[in-house]
CSV table of C-alpha atoms and ligand atoms in Angstrom, one decimal:
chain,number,residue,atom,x,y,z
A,2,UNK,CA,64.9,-70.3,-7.8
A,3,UNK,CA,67.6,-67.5,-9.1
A,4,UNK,CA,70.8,-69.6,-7.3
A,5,UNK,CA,68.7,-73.1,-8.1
A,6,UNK,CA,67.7,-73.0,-11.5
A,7,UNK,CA,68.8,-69.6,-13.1
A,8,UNK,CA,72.3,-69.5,-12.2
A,9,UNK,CA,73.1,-72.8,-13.3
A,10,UNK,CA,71.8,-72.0,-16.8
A,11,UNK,CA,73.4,-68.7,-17.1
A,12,UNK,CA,76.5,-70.3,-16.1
A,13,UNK,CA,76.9,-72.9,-18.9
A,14,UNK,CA,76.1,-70.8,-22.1
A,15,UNK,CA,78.8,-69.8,-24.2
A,16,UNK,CA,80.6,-72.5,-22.7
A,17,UNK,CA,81.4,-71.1,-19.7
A,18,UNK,CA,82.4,-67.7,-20.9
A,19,UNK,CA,81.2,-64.9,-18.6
A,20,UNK,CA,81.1,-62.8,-20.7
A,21,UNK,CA,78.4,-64.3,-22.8
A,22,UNK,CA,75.9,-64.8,-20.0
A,23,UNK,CA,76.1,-61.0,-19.4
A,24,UNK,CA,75.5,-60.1,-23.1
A,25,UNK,CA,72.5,-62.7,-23.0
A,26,UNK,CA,71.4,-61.3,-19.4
A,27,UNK,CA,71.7,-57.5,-21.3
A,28,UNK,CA,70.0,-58.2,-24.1
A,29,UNK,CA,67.3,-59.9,-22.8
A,30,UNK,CA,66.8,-57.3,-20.0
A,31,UNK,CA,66.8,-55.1,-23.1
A,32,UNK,CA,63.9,-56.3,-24.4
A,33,UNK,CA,61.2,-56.3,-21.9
A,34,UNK,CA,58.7,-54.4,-23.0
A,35,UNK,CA,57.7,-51.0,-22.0
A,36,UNK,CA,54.4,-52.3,-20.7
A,37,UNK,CA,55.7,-55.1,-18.2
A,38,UNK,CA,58.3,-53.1,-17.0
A,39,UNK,CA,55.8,-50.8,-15.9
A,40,UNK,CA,53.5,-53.5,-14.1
A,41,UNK,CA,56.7,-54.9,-12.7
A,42,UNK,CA,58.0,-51.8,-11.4
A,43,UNK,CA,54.6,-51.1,-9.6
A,44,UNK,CA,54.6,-54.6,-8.1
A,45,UNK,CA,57.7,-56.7,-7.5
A,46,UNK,CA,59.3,-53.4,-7.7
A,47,UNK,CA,57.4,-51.2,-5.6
A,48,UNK,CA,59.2,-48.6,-3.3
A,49,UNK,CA,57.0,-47.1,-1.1
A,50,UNK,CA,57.8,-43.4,0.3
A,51,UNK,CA,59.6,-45.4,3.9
A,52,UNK,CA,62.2,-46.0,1.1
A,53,UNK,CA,62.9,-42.7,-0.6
A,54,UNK,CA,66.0,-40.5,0.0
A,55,UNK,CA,67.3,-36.8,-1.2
A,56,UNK,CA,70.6,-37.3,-1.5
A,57,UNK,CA,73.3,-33.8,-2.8
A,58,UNK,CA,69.4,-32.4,-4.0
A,59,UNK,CA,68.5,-35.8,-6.0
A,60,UNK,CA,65.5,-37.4,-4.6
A,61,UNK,CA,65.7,-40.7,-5.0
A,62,UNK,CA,62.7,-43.0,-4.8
A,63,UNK,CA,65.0,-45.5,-3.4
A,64,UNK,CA,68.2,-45.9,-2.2
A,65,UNK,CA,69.4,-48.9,-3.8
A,66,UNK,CA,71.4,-48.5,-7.7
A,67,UNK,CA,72.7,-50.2,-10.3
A,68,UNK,CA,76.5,-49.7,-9.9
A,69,UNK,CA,78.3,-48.5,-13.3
A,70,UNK,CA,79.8,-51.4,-15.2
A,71,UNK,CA,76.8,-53.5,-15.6
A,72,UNK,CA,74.7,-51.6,-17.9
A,73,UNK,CA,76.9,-49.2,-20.1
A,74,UNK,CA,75.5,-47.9,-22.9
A,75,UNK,CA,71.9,-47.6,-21.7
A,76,UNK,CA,70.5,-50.1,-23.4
A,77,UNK,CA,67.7,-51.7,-20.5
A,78,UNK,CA,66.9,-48.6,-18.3
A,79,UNK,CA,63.4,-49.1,-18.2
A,80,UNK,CA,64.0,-52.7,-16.9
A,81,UNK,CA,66.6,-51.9,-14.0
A,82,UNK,CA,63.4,-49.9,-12.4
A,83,UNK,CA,61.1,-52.8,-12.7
A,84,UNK,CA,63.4,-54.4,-10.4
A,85,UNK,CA,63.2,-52.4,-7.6
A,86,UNK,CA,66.2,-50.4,-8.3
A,87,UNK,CA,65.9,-46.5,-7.1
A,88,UNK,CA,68.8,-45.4,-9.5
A,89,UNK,CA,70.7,-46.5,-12.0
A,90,UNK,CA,74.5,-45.9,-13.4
A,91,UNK,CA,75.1,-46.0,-16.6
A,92,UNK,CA,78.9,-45.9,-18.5
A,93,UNK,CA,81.5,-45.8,-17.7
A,94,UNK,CA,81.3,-44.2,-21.5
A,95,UNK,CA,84.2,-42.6,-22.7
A,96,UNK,CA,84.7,-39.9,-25.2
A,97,UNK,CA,85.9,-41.6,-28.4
A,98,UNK,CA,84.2,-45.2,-28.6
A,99,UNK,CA,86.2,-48.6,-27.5
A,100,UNK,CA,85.9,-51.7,-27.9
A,101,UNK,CA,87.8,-52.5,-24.0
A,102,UNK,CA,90.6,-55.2,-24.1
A,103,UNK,CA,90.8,-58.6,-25.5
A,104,UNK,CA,88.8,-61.3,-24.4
A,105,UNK,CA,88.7,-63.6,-22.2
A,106,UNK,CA,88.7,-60.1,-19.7
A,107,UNK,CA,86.0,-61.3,-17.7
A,108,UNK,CA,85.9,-64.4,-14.7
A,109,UNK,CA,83.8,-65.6,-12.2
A,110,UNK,CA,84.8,-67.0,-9.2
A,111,UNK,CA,81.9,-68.8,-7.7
A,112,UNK,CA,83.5,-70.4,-4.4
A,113,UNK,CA,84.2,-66.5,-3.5
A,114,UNK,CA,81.2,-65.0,-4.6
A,115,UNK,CA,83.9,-62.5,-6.4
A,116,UNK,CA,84.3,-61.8,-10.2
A,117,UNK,CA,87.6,-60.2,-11.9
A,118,UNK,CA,87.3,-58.6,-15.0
A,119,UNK,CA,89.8,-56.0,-17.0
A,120,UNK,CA,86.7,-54.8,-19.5
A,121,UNK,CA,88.4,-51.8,-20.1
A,122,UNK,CA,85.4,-49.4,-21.0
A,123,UNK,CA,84.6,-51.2,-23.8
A,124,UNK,CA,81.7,-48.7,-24.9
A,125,UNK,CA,80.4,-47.5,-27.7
A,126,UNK,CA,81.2,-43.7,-26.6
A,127,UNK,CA,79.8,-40.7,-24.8
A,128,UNK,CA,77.6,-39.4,-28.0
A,129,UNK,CA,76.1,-42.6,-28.6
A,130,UNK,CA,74.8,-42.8,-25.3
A,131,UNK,CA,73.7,-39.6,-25.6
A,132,UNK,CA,71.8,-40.4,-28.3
A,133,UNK,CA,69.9,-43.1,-27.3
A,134,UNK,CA,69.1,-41.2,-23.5
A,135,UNK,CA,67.4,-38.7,-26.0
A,136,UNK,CA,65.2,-41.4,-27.9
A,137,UNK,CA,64.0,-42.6,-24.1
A,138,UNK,CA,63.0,-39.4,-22.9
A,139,UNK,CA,62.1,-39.5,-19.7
A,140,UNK,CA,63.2,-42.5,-17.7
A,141,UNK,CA,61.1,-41.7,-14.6
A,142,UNK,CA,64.0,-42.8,-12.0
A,143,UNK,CA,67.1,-40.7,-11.5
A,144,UNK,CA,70.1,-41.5,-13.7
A,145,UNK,CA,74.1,-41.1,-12.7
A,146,UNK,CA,76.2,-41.1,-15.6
A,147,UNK,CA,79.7,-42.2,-15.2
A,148,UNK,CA,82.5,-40.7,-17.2
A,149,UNK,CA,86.0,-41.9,-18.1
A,150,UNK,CA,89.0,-41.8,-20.1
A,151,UNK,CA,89.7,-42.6,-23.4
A,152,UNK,CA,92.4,-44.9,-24.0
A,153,UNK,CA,93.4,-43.3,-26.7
A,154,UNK,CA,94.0,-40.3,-25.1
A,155,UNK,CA,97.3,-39.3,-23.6
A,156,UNK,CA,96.8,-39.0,-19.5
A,157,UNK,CA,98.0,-35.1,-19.6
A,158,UNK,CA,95.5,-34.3,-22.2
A,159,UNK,CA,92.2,-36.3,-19.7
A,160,UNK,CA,90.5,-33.3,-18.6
A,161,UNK,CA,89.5,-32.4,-22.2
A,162,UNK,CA,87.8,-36.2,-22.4
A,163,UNK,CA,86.2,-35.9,-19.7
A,164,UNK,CA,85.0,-32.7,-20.7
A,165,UNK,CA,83.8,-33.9,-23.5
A,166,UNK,CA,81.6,-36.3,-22.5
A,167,UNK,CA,80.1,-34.6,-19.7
A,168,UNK,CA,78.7,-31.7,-22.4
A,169,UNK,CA,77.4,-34.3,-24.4
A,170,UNK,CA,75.6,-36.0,-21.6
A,171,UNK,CA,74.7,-32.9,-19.0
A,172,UNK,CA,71.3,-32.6,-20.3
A,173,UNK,CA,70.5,-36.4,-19.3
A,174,UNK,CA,71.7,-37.2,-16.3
A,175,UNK,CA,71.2,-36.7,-13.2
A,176,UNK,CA,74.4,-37.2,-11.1
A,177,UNK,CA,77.9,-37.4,-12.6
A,178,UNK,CA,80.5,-40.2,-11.4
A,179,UNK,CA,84.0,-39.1,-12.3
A,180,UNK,CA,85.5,-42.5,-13.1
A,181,UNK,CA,89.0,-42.3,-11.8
A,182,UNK,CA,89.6,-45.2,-10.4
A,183,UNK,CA,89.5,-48.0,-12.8
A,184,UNK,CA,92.3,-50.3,-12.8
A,185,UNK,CA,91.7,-51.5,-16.2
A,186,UNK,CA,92.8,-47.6,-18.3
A,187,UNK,CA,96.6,-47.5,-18.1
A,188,UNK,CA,97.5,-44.2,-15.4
A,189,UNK,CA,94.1,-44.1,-15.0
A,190,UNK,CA,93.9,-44.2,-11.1
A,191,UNK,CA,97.0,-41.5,-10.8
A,192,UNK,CA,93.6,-39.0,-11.8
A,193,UNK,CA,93.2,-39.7,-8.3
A,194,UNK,CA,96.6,-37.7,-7.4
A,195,UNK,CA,96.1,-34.6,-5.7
A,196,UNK,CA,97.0,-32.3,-8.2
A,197,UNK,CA,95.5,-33.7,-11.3
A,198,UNK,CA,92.7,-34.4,-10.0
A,199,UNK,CA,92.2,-30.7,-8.4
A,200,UNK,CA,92.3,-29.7,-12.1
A,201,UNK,CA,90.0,-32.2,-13.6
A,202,UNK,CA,87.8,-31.0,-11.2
A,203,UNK,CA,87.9,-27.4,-11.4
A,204,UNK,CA,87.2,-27.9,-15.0
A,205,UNK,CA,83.8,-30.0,-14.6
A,206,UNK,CA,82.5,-27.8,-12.5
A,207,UNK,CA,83.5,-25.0,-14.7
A,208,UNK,CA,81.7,-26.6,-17.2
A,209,UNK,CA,78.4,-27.8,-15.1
A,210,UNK,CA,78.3,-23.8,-14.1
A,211,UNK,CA,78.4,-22.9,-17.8
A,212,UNK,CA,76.4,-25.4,-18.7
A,213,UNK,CA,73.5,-24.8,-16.4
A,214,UNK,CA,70.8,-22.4,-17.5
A,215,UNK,CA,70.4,-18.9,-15.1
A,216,UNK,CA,67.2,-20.5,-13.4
A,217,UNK,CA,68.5,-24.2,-12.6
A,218,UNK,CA,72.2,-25.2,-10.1
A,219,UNK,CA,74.6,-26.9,-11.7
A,220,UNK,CA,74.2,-30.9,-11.5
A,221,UNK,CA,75.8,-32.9,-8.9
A,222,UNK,CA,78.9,-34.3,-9.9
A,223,UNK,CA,80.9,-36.9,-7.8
A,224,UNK,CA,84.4,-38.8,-7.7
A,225,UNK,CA,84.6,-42.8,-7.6
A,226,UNK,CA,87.5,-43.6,-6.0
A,227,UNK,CA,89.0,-47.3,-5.5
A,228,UNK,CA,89.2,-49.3,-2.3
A,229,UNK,CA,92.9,-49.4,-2.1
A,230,UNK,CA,94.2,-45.7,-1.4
A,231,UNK,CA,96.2,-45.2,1.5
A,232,UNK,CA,94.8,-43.3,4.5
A,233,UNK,CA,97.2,-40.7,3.2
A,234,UNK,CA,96.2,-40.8,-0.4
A,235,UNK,CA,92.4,-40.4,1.1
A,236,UNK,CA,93.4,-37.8,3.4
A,237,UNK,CA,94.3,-35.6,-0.2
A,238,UNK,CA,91.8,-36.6,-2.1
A,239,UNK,CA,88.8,-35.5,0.5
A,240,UNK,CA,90.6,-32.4,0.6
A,241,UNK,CA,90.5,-31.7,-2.8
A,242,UNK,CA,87.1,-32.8,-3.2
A,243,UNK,CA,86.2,-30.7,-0.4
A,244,UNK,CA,88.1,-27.6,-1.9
A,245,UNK,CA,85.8,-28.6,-5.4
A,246,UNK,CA,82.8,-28.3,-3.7
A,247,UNK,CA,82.0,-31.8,-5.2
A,248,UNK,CA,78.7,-33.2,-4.0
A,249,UNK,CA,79.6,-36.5,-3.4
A,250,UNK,CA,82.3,-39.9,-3.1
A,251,UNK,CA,80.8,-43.2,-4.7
A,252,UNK,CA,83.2,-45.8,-2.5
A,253,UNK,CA,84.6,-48.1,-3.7
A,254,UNK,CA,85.2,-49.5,-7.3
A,255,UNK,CA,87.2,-52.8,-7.9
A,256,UNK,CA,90.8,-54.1,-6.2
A,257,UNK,CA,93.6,-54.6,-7.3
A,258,UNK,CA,94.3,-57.0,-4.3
A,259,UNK,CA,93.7,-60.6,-4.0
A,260,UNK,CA,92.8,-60.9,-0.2
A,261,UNK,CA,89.5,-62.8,0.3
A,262,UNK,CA,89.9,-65.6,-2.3
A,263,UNK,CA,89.2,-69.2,-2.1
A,264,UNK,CA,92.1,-71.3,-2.0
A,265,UNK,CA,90.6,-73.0,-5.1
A,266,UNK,CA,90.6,-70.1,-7.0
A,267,UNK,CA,94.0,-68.3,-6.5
A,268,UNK,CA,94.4,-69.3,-10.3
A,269,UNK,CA,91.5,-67.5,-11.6
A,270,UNK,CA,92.6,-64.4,-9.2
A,271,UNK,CA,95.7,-64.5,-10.9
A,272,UNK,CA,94.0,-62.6,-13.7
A,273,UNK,CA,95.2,-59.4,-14.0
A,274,UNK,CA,92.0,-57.2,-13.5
A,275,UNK,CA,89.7,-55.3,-10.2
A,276,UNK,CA,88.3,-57.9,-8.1
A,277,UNK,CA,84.7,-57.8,-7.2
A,278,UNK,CA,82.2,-59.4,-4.8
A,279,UNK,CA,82.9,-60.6,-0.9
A,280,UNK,CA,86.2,-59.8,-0.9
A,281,UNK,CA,85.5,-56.3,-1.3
A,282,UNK,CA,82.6,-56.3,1.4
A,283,UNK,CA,85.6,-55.1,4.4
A,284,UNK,CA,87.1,-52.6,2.4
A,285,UNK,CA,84.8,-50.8,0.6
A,286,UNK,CA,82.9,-50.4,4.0
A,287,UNK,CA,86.8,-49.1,6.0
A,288,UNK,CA,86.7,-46.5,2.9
A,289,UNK,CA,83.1,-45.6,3.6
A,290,UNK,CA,83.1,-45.4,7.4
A,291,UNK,CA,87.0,-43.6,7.0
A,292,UNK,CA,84.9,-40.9,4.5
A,293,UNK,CA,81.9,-40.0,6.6
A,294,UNK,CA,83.8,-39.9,9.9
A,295,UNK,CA,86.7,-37.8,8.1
A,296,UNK,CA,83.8,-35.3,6.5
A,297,UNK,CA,82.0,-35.5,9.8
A,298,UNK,CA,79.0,-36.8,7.4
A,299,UNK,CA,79.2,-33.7,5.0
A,300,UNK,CA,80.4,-35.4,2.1
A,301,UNK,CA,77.6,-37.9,0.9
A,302,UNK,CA,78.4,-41.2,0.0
A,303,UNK,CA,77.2,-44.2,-2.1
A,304,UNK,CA,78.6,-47.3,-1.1
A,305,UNK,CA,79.1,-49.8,-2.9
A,306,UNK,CA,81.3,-53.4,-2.8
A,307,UNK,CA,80.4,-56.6,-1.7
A,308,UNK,CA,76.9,-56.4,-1.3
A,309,UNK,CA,75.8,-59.7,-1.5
A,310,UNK,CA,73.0,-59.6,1.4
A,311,UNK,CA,70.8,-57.6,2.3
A,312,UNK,CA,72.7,-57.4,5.7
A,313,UNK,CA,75.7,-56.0,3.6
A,314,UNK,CA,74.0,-53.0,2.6
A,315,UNK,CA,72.2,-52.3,6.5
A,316,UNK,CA,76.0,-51.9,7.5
A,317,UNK,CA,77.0,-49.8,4.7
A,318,UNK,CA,74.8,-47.6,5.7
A,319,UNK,CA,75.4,-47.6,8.9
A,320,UNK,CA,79.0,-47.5,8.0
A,321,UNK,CA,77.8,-43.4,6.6
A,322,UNK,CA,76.6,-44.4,3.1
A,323,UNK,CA,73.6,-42.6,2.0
A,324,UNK,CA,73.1,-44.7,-0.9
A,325,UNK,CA,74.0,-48.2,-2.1
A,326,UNK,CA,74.8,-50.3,-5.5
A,327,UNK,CA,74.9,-53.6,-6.7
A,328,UNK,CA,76.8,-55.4,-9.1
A,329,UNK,CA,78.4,-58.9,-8.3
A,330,UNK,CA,75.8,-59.3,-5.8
A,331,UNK,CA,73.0,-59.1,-8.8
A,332,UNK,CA,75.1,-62.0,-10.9
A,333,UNK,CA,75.6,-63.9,-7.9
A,334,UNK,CA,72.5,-63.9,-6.0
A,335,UNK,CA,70.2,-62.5,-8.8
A,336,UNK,CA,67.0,-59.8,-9.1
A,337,UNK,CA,65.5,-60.7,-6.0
A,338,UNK,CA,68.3,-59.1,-4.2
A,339,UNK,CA,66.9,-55.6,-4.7
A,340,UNK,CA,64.3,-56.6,-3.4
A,341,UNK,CA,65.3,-57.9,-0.3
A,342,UNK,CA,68.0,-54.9,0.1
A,343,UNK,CA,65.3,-52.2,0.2
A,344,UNK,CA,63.2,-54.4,2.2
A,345,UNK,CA,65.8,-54.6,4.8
A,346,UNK,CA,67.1,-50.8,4.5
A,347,UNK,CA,63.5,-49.6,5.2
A,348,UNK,CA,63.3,-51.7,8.3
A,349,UNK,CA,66.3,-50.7,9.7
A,350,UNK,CA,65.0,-47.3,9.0
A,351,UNK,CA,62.4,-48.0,11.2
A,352,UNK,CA,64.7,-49.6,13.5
A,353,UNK,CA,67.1,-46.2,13.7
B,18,FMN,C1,82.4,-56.6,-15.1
B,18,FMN,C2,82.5,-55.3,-14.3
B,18,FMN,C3,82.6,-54.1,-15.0
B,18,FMN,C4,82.6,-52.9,-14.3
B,18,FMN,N1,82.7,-51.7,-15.0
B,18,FMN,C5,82.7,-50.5,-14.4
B,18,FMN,C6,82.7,-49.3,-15.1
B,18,FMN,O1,82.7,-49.2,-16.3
B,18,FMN,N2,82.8,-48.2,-14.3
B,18,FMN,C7,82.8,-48.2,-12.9
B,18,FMN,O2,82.8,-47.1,-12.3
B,18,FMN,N3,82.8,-49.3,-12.3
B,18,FMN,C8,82.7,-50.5,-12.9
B,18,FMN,N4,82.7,-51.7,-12.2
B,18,FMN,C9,82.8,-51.6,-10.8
B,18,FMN,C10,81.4,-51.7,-10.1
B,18,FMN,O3,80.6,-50.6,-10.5
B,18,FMN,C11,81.6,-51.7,-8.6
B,18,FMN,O4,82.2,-50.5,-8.1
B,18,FMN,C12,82.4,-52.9,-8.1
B,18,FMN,O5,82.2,-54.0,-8.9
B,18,FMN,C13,82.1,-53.2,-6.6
B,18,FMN,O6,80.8,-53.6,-6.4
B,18,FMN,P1,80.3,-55.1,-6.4
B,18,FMN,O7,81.2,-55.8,-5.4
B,18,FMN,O8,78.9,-55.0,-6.0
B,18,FMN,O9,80.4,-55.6,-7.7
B,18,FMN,C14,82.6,-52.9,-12.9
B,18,FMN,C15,82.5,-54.1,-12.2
B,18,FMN,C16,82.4,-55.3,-12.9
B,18,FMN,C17,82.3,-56.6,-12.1
């Protein structure tokens, strides 16, 4: 129905402009009222206790997410549960709002099942989102809350915008990403550098031990890093984390590489931008397995890249992830991928 009728729909409006179908998809997701979500997360997306997980002392009441990106600033939390969705991630947000780069900055490439898009964090900043997670109260389903850079900000004075937003946000969330591996935020990704990053870390968890009350821990906060370090580059960067006592990797974002692409669309791949979908489903899943053999499983993991089946996400896991997300596979194959996903994590469960 989703790939039949759906799709086809979504496809044409704005003329063909991706960008518009995901506005349309948002607003409309936006929308549903409180009510149906409810009945809808109770049916269609029902996750029964075979499907729960405590992951880095979340406990999720399942184990597939909403990957950052798709839902910003908040605005459709109550319908990402209704879904099936066990989590969701909102941001990236960024201290000072942006409006992201020009458009066009967002293509699909339908014969690979990929998208490439250079959004940029367009968001409408850290206290905003704050705001509005206040008006919601509680959401009923665990929340991450990924953090970035402002582009306005110079790269030596980052830690301080990241800083930023995490106090604004602590109270609301209840993992952290650390948003270092965007390719779309000039110098962004050299946060994933040893030594930088060792500081921007220190200071978050500074600040999530000063920001915790005496009777609670400080929250989780974890790193998403990008599917095309090195082995050396990862080698560092685990250390680090491991030295920061961080509680977990999300693996991977976007790449910067063009392998996996349909002959027919080497144009469209041509866009400058992270690349998204099946050609990511190899790499993000070498980054996952490299992680949780290198940790010897200490280190949690969400994966996430290239899920676009429900088979995707059994080898993830299986690859070490404790956790998946979703994003191109949801534009691609549509809602009733969630579904299917936990479906198939809970029977492999079984299976183990
Ligand atoms: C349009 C678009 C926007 C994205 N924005 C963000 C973002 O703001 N922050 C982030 O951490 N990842 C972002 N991502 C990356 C996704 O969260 C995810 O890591 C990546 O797309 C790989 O998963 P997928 O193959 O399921 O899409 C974005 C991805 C897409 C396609």
């Amino acid at each position: 129905m989703y790939t039949r009728m759906v799709r086809p729909a979504l496809y044409r409006l704005g003329g063909g402009d991706a960008e518009v179908a995901h506005e349309w998809t948002l607003r409309w997701m936006a929308r549903m009222p409180a009510p149906v979500a409810r009945v809808l997360a109770r049916s269609t997306g029902r996750l029964g206790p075979d499907l729960e997980r405590t992951v880095f002392g979340v406990r999720f009441p399942g184990p597939v997410g909403l990957a950052a990106g798709m839902d910003k600033n908040g605005v459709a939390l109550p319908a990402w549960r209704a879904l099936g969705f066990g989590f969701a991630e909102v941001g990236t947000v960024t201290a000072h709002p942006q409006p992201g780069n020009e458009r066009p900055r967002l293509f699909r490439l339908p014969a690979s099942d990929a998208i490439v898009n250079r959004m940029g964090f367009n968001n409408a900043g850290s206290a905003a989102l704050a705001e509005r997670l206040r008006r919601y109260g509680a959401l009923g389903y665990p929340l991450g809350i990924s953090i970035g850079k402002s582009k306005v900000t110079p790269l030596d004075r980052a830690v301080e915008d990241y800083v930023t937003s995490l106090r604004r946000l602590y109270a609301f969330g209840d993992y952290f990403a650390v948003n270092v591996s965007s390719p779309n935020t000039p110098g962004l990704r050299s946060l994933q550098d040893a030594g930088v990053l060792r500081e921007l870390l220190a200071a978050l968890r500074h600040e999530t031990e000063v920001l915790a009350t005496s009777a609670t821990i400080p929250k989780p906060v974890l790193v998403k890093i990008a599917p095309d370090l090195t082995d050396q580059e990862l080698e560092e960067l685990l250390q680090v984390c491991t030295d920061e006592r961080v509680a977990g990797l999300i693996a991977t974002n976007t790449t910067v590489g063009r392998d996996g692409v349909a002959p027919a669309e080497q144009g469209l791949a041509a866009e400058p931008g992270g690349l998204s979908g099946r050609p990511l489903t190899a790499l993000s899943h070498r980054i996952v397995r490299r992680v949780h053999d290198r940790t010897a499983g200490e280190l949690p993991v969400i994966g996430v890249g290239g899920v676009l089946d429900p088979d995707d996400a059994v080898r993830l896991v299986d690859a070490g992830a404790s956790l998946v997300q979703l994003y191109t596979g949801l534009v691609v194959r549509g809602p009733g991928l969630v579904r299917r996903t936990n479906t198939a994590l809970a029977r492999a469960r079984v299976a183990a």
